[in-house]
Coordinates of C-alpha atoms in Angstrom, one line a residue:
M252 CA 177.0 182.9 96.6
L253 CA 179.3 179.9 95.9
G254 CA 180.7 178.8 92.5
A255 CA 180.7 175.1 91.6
L256 CA 183.3 173.4 89.4
P257 CA 186.8 175.0 89.6
P258 CA 188.6 175.8 86.4
R259 CA 191.1 173.4 84.8
G260 CA 194.8 174.1 85.4
D261 CA 196.4 176.8 87.5
T262 CA 195.1 179.9 85.6
P263 CA 191.4 180.6 86.2
E264 CA 189.3 182.0 83.4
P265 CA 188.4 185.7 83.8
G266 CA 185.1 186.1 85.7
L267 CA 183.7 186.3 89.1
P268 CA 185.3 185.2 92.4
D269 CA 184.7 181.6 93.6
A270 CA 182.6 182.9 96.5
W271 CA 181.0 186.2 97.3
W272 CA 179.7 187.0 100.9
L273 CA 177.5 190.0 102.0
D274 CA 176.8 191.0 105.5
P275 CA 173.8 193.3 105.1
R276 CA 173.2 196.2 107.6
R277 CA 169.8 197.1 106.2
A278 CA 167.2 194.8 104.6
V279 CA 163.6 194.9 103.4
I280 CA 161.6 191.7 103.8
V281 CA 158.3 191.4 101.8
D282 CA 155.8 188.7 102.7
R283 CA 154.2 187.8 99.4
A284 CA 151.2 186.1 101.0
T285 CA 150.1 189.1 103.2
G286 CA 151.8 192.0 101.5
A287 CA 153.5 193.0 104.8
V288 CA 156.8 194.9 104.4
T289 CA 159.3 194.7 107.3
I290 CA 162.3 197.0 107.6
V291 CA 165.5 195.6 109.3
T292 CA 168.5 197.6 110.4
T293 CA 171.5 196.9 112.7
A294 CA 173.3 199.3 115.0
T295 CA 175.3 199.3 118.2
S296 CA 172.3 200.4 120.4
S297 CA 168.5 200.1 120.3
A298 CA 168.1 203.9 120.0
L299 CA 170.4 204.0 117.0
A300 CA 168.7 201.0 115.4
E301 CA 165.3 202.6 115.8
S302 CA 166.5 205.9 114.3
A303 CA 168.1 204.1 111.4
A304 CA 164.9 202.1 110.8
D305 CA 162.8 205.2 110.7
R306 CA 165.0 206.9 108.1
F307 CA 165.3 203.7 106.0
G308 CA 161.6 203.2 106.2
E309 CA 161.0 206.6 104.7
E310 CA 163.4 205.8 101.9
V311 CA 161.6 202.5 101.2
R312 CA 158.2 204.0 101.3
A313 CA 159.2 206.7 98.8
T314 CA 160.8 204.1 96.5
L315 CA 157.6 201.9 96.6
D316 CA 155.4 204.9 95.9
A317 CA 157.6 205.9 92.9
Q318 CA 157.5 202.3 91.6
A319 CA 153.8 202.1 91.9
A320 CA 153.3 205.3 90.0
G321 CA 155.6 204.2 87.2
A322 CA 154.8 200.5 87.1
R323 CA 155.5 198.9 83.8
Q324 CA 153.4 196.2 82.2
P325 CA 155.1 192.9 81.5
T326 CA 155.6 192.1 77.8
T327 CA 155.1 188.7 76.2
S328 CA 157.0 187.2 73.3
D329 CA 158.2 183.7 72.3
A330 CA 161.3 185.1 70.5
L331 CA 164.6 183.7 71.7
I332 CA 167.6 186.0 71.9
A333 CA 170.4 185.2 69.5
G334 CA 173.8 184.2 70.8
T335 CA 176.4 181.5 70.9
W336 CA 176.6 178.1 72.7
H337 CA 179.9 177.2 74.1
T338 CA 179.5 173.7 72.8
S339 CA 177.9 173.0 69.5
R340 CA 175.2 170.4 69.1
G341 CA 177.7 168.1 67.4
Q342 CA 180.3 168.5 70.1
Y343 CA 177.7 168.1 72.8
A344 CA 176.7 164.7 71.3
A345 CA 180.5 163.8 71.3
D346 CA 180.7 164.9 75.0
I347 CA 177.7 162.6 75.8
A348 CA 179.6 159.8 74.1
R349 CA 182.6 160.5 76.4
C350 CA 180.3 160.4 79.4
R351 CA 179.0 157.0 78.2
E352 CA 182.5 155.7 78.0
H353 CA 183.1 156.6 81.6
L354 CA 179.8 155.1 82.7
L355 CA 180.6 151.8 80.9
A356 CA 184.0 151.9 82.5
G357 CA 182.4 152.2 86.0
D358 CA 184.0 155.6 86.6
S359 CA 180.6 157.1 87.4
Y360 CA 177.0 156.1 87.5
E361 CA 175.6 159.5 86.3
L362 CA 177.2 162.6 85.0
C363 CA 175.4 166.0 84.9
L364 CA 176.8 167.4 81.6
T365 CA 176.3 171.1 81.0
N366 CA 176.6 173.7 78.3
E367 CA 176.7 177.5 78.3
F368 CA 174.9 180.1 76.1
R369 CA 176.1 183.7 75.7
P370 CA 173.4 186.1 74.5
D371 CA 174.2 188.8 71.9
T372 CA 172.9 191.6 74.2
D373 CA 173.6 193.3 77.4
P374 CA 170.4 194.3 79.3
D375 CA 170.2 196.0 82.6
P376 CA 170.1 193.4 85.3
L377 CA 167.0 194.8 87.0
D378 CA 165.1 194.9 83.7
L379 CA 166.1 191.3 83.0
F380 CA 165.0 190.2 86.5
L381 CA 161.6 191.9 86.2
E382 CA 161.0 190.3 82.8
L383 CA 161.9 186.9 84.1
R384 CA 159.9 187.2 87.3
A385 CA 156.8 188.2 85.4
S386 CA 157.1 185.4 82.9
D387 CA 158.7 182.5 84.8
P388 CA 158.2 183.1 88.6
A389 CA 160.2 180.7 90.8
P390 CA 160.6 180.1 94.5
Y391 CA 164.3 181.1 94.5
A392 CA 164.2 184.1 92.2
A393 CA 167.1 186.4 92.9
L394 CA 168.9 189.5 91.7
L395 CA 172.4 190.4 92.8
E396 CA 174.3 193.4 91.5
F397 CA 177.9 194.2 92.6
D398 CA 181.1 195.6 91.2
G399 CA 182.2 193.6 88.2
G400 CA 179.0 191.4 87.8
A401 CA 175.4 190.5 88.3
V402 CA 173.3 187.4 88.9
V403 CA 169.7 187.0 87.7
S404 CA 168.1 183.8 88.9
A405 CA 164.8 182.0 88.5
S406 CA 165.9 178.8 90.3
P407 CA 163.2 176.3 91.3
E408 CA 165.7 174.1 93.2
R409 CA 166.4 174.0 96.9
F410 CA 170.0 173.2 97.7
L411 CA 169.6 173.4 101.5
R412 CA 167.2 174.7 104.1
G413 CA 168.0 174.6 107.7
T414 CA 166.4 175.7 111.0
P415 CA 168.1 177.1 114.0
D416 CA 167.4 173.8 115.8
G417 CA 169.4 171.9 113.1
D418 CA 166.7 170.3 111.0
Y419 CA 167.8 170.2 107.3
E420 CA 166.2 169.6 104.0
T421 CA 167.4 169.3 100.4
K422 CA 165.2 169.0 97.3
P423 CA 167.1 167.7 94.3
I424 CA 165.5 168.0 90.8
K425 CA 166.1 165.4 88.2
G426 CA 163.7 165.2 85.3
T427 CA 162.3 168.1 83.3
T428 CA 159.7 168.3 80.5
A429 CA 158.1 171.3 78.8
R430 CA 154.5 172.3 79.7
A431 CA 151.7 172.3 77.2
S432 CA 149.0 174.9 76.7
D433 CA 146.4 172.2 76.3
P434 CA 145.3 171.1 79.9
L435 CA 145.0 167.4 78.8
L436 CA 148.4 167.4 77.0
D437 CA 149.9 169.2 80.0
A438 CA 148.6 166.5 82.4
A439 CA 149.8 163.8 80.1
A440 CA 153.3 165.3 80.0
A441 CA 153.4 165.4 83.8
R442 CA 152.3 161.7 84.0
E443 CA 154.9 160.7 81.4
L444 CA 157.6 162.4 83.4
A445 CA 156.6 160.7 86.6
N446 CA 156.6 157.3 84.9
D447 CA 159.8 157.6 82.8
P448 CA 162.2 154.8 83.9
K449 CA 165.3 156.7 82.8
V450 CA 164.2 159.8 84.8
F451 CA 163.4 157.5 87.7
A452 CA 167.0 156.1 87.6
E453 CA 168.5 159.6 87.4
N454 CA 166.6 160.9 90.4
L455 CA 167.1 157.7 92.5
M456 CA 170.9 157.9 92.2
I457 CA 171.0 161.5 93.2
V458 CA 168.6 160.8 96.1
D459 CA 171.0 158.1 97.3
L460 CA 173.9 160.5 97.0
L461 CA 172.3 163.2 99.0
R462 CA 171.2 160.8 101.7
N463 CA 174.8 159.9 102.0
D464 CA 175.9 163.6 102.1
L465 CA 173.4 164.4 104.8
G466 CA 174.4 161.3 106.7
R467 CA 177.9 162.6 107.0
V468 CA 176.8 165.3 109.4
C469 CA 173.3 164.3 110.6
A470 CA 172.3 162.2 113.6
P471 CA 172.2 158.4 112.8
G472 CA 168.8 157.3 111.8
S473 CA 167.5 160.9 111.2
V474 CA 168.0 161.0 107.4
H475 CA 164.7 160.1 105.6
V476 CA 162.8 160.8 102.4
P477 CA 159.3 162.1 103.0
S478 CA 158.6 162.7 99.3
L479 CA 160.1 160.6 96.5
M480 CA 159.9 162.0 93.0
A481 CA 156.9 164.2 93.1
V482 CA 156.0 166.3 90.0
E483 CA 156.2 170.1 90.7
S484 CA 154.9 172.4 88.0
Y485 CA 156.3 175.8 87.1
A486 CA 155.4 178.4 84.4
T487 CA 157.2 176.6 81.6
V488 CA 158.2 173.2 82.8
H489 CA 157.2 170.2 84.9
Q490 CA 160.0 168.8 87.1
L491 CA 160.5 165.7 89.2
V492 CA 161.5 166.6 92.8
T493 CA 162.5 164.5 95.8
T494 CA 162.7 165.8 99.4
V495 CA 165.5 164.5 101.7
R496 CA 165.7 165.5 105.4
G497 CA 167.9 165.0 108.3
S498 CA 168.7 166.4 111.8
A499 CA 172.1 167.8 112.8
P500 CA 171.6 169.6 116.1
G501 CA 174.8 171.4 117.2
V502 CA 176.5 171.1 113.9
P503 CA 177.6 174.5 112.5
P504 CA 175.5 175.3 109.4
L505 CA 178.6 175.8 107.2
D506 CA 179.7 172.3 108.0
V507 CA 176.4 171.0 106.6
V508 CA 176.8 173.2 103.6
R509 CA 180.3 171.8 103.1
A510 CA 179.1 168.2 103.3
L511 CA 176.5 168.8 100.5
F512 CA 178.5 171.2 98.3
P513 CA 178.4 171.2 95.3
G514 CA 174.8 170.0 94.9
G515 CA 174.7 166.4 93.8
S516 CA 172.0 167.1 91.2
M517 CA 174.5 169.2 89.2
T518 CA 177.4 166.8 89.5
G519 CA 176.5 163.1 89.4
A520 CA 177.4 160.1 91.4
P521 CA 179.9 159.4 92.9
K522 CA 180.4 163.1 93.4
L523 CA 184.2 163.7 93.6
R524 CA 185.1 161.5 90.6
S525 CA 182.1 162.9 88.6
V526 CA 183.3 166.4 89.2
E527 CA 186.8 165.5 88.0
L528 CA 185.4 163.9 84.9
L529 CA 183.1 166.8 84.1
R530 CA 185.8 169.4 84.5
D531 CA 187.8 167.6 81.8
I532 CA 184.9 167.0 79.5
E533 CA 183.3 170.4 79.6
G534 CA 186.6 172.2 79.3
R535 CA 185.4 175.4 81.1
D536 CA 184.8 176.9 84.5
R537 CA 181.1 176.8 85.4
G538 CA 181.5 179.7 87.7
V539 CA 178.4 180.7 89.7
Y540 CA 176.2 178.4 87.6
S541 CA 175.4 175.1 89.5
G542 CA 176.8 176.6 92.7
A543 CA 174.7 177.9 95.6
L544 CA 173.0 181.2 96.4
G545 CA 171.0 182.3 99.4
V546 CA 171.1 183.3 103.1
L547 CA 172.9 182.1 106.2
G548 CA 171.0 183.6 109.1
A549 CA 172.5 185.0 112.3
D550 CA 170.1 182.7 114.1
G551 CA 171.6 179.6 112.5
S552 CA 169.0 179.2 109.8
T553 CA 170.0 178.4 106.2
E554 CA 168.2 179.0 102.9
L555 CA 170.2 178.2 99.8
S556 CA 169.2 177.4 96.2
I557 CA 171.1 175.5 93.4
V558 CA 172.1 178.1 90.8
I559 CA 170.1 176.9 87.8
R560 CA 167.8 178.8 85.4
T561 CA 170.2 181.7 86.0
A562 CA 172.0 184.4 84.0
V563 CA 175.4 185.6 85.2
R564 CA 177.2 188.7 84.0
D565 CA 181.0 189.1 84.4
D566 CA 183.7 191.0 82.5
R567 CA 183.0 188.8 79.4
G568 CA 179.3 189.6 79.3
W569 CA 176.2 187.5 80.2
S570 CA 176.0 183.7 80.2
I571 CA 173.3 181.1 80.8
G572 CA 174.2 177.7 82.0
A573 CA 172.0 174.6 81.3
G574 CA 172.6 170.9 81.6
G575 CA 171.2 167.4 82.2
A576 CA 172.0 164.1 83.7
I577 CA 173.7 161.5 81.4
V578 CA 173.0 157.9 82.1
L579 CA 173.4 154.8 79.8
A580 CA 169.8 155.2 78.6
S581 CA 170.4 158.9 77.5
D582 CA 169.5 159.8 73.9
P583 CA 171.9 162.6 72.6
E584 CA 169.2 164.4 70.7
A585 CA 166.8 164.4 73.6
E586 CA 169.5 165.5 76.0
T587 CA 170.4 168.4 73.7
L588 CA 166.7 169.5 73.4
E589 CA 166.4 169.3 77.2
V590 CA 169.4 171.7 77.6
E591 CA 167.9 174.1 75.1
L592 CA 164.5 174.0 76.9
K593 CA 166.1 174.8 80.2
A594 CA 167.7 177.9 78.7
S595 CA 164.7 179.1 76.7
A596 CA 162.8 181.0 79.4
L597 CA 165.9 183.1 80.1
R598 CA 166.5 183.6 76.4
R599 CA 163.0 184.9 76.0
A600 CA 163.5 187.2 78.9
F601 CA 166.7 188.6 77.3
A602 CA 164.8 189.2 74.1
R603 CA 162.0 191.1 75.9
S604 CA 164.3 193.1 78.1
S605 CA 166.4 194.1 75.1
R606 CA 163.4 195.7 73.5
S607 CA 162.1 197.5 76.6

């Protein structure tokens, strides 16, 4: 887990560390397609590993049996949990105006401006995760619990996938619209997203940025875009997603992570100057939100998500980050509504888990 924008000044805000690493000695791997459960343990010898796997397997089997016996039914509700936005609607519009000034001055082409919502409740992280997974399943769903904090994520966005042979892929998301219950209206919303010239511009600039990021570590000529701005649909939103790939055989995976971090879809272009501007405009430490979360495998594989659609708990309580790209064509009211839409699934999950 890696945080994104650092705090302003020399004194960090209270919260979680900038990075948190875990070297697991035991793991349970569940194949959702087949239902197969694999137990993994590490030890200094094969005999010790087999013995540890047998004991751990019995623990896992007992836990699964207990969960099956007491399985709870997911609840449904459209209620949003109450809470406080870090930046009011009026101030967010003023921040968009500041972004536009920098865009007109040529300081940046695109700025991913974010806000933060703090719910008025403190649910158990596992309860919150189960509610969110039932209502808003996502390919990078995650639950982390550790001393001093927790992370509950329903991220749909791939930051970086890498194979042991050094083939890498990133899938930036730029462009989000709400789904409709009516199939015809839902299809129309997806088509409108795919043909929106403003969204096209947002996505294209980030694609160019990530091609450049991968190009810093990948073999010349290997960086390519097999899928440009495809609509991917999730439980509550349609999103516009591009796939960028490259080959970096022999390059350490952390060097590839370093070349792409933080994810360009959460910063803007050019990246360094955009991060500097956003740190000043937002006036807060983003922390885990908009960073990266996932696995660096012992075999050299990499699977990391962008930390969006995520709730984070630290010593100040829970927070939900949400944001969107600001370009010259941005409408302040539309941008504010998009931010609120991106936080809504988590706010509903908070409301349901608080009643359970």
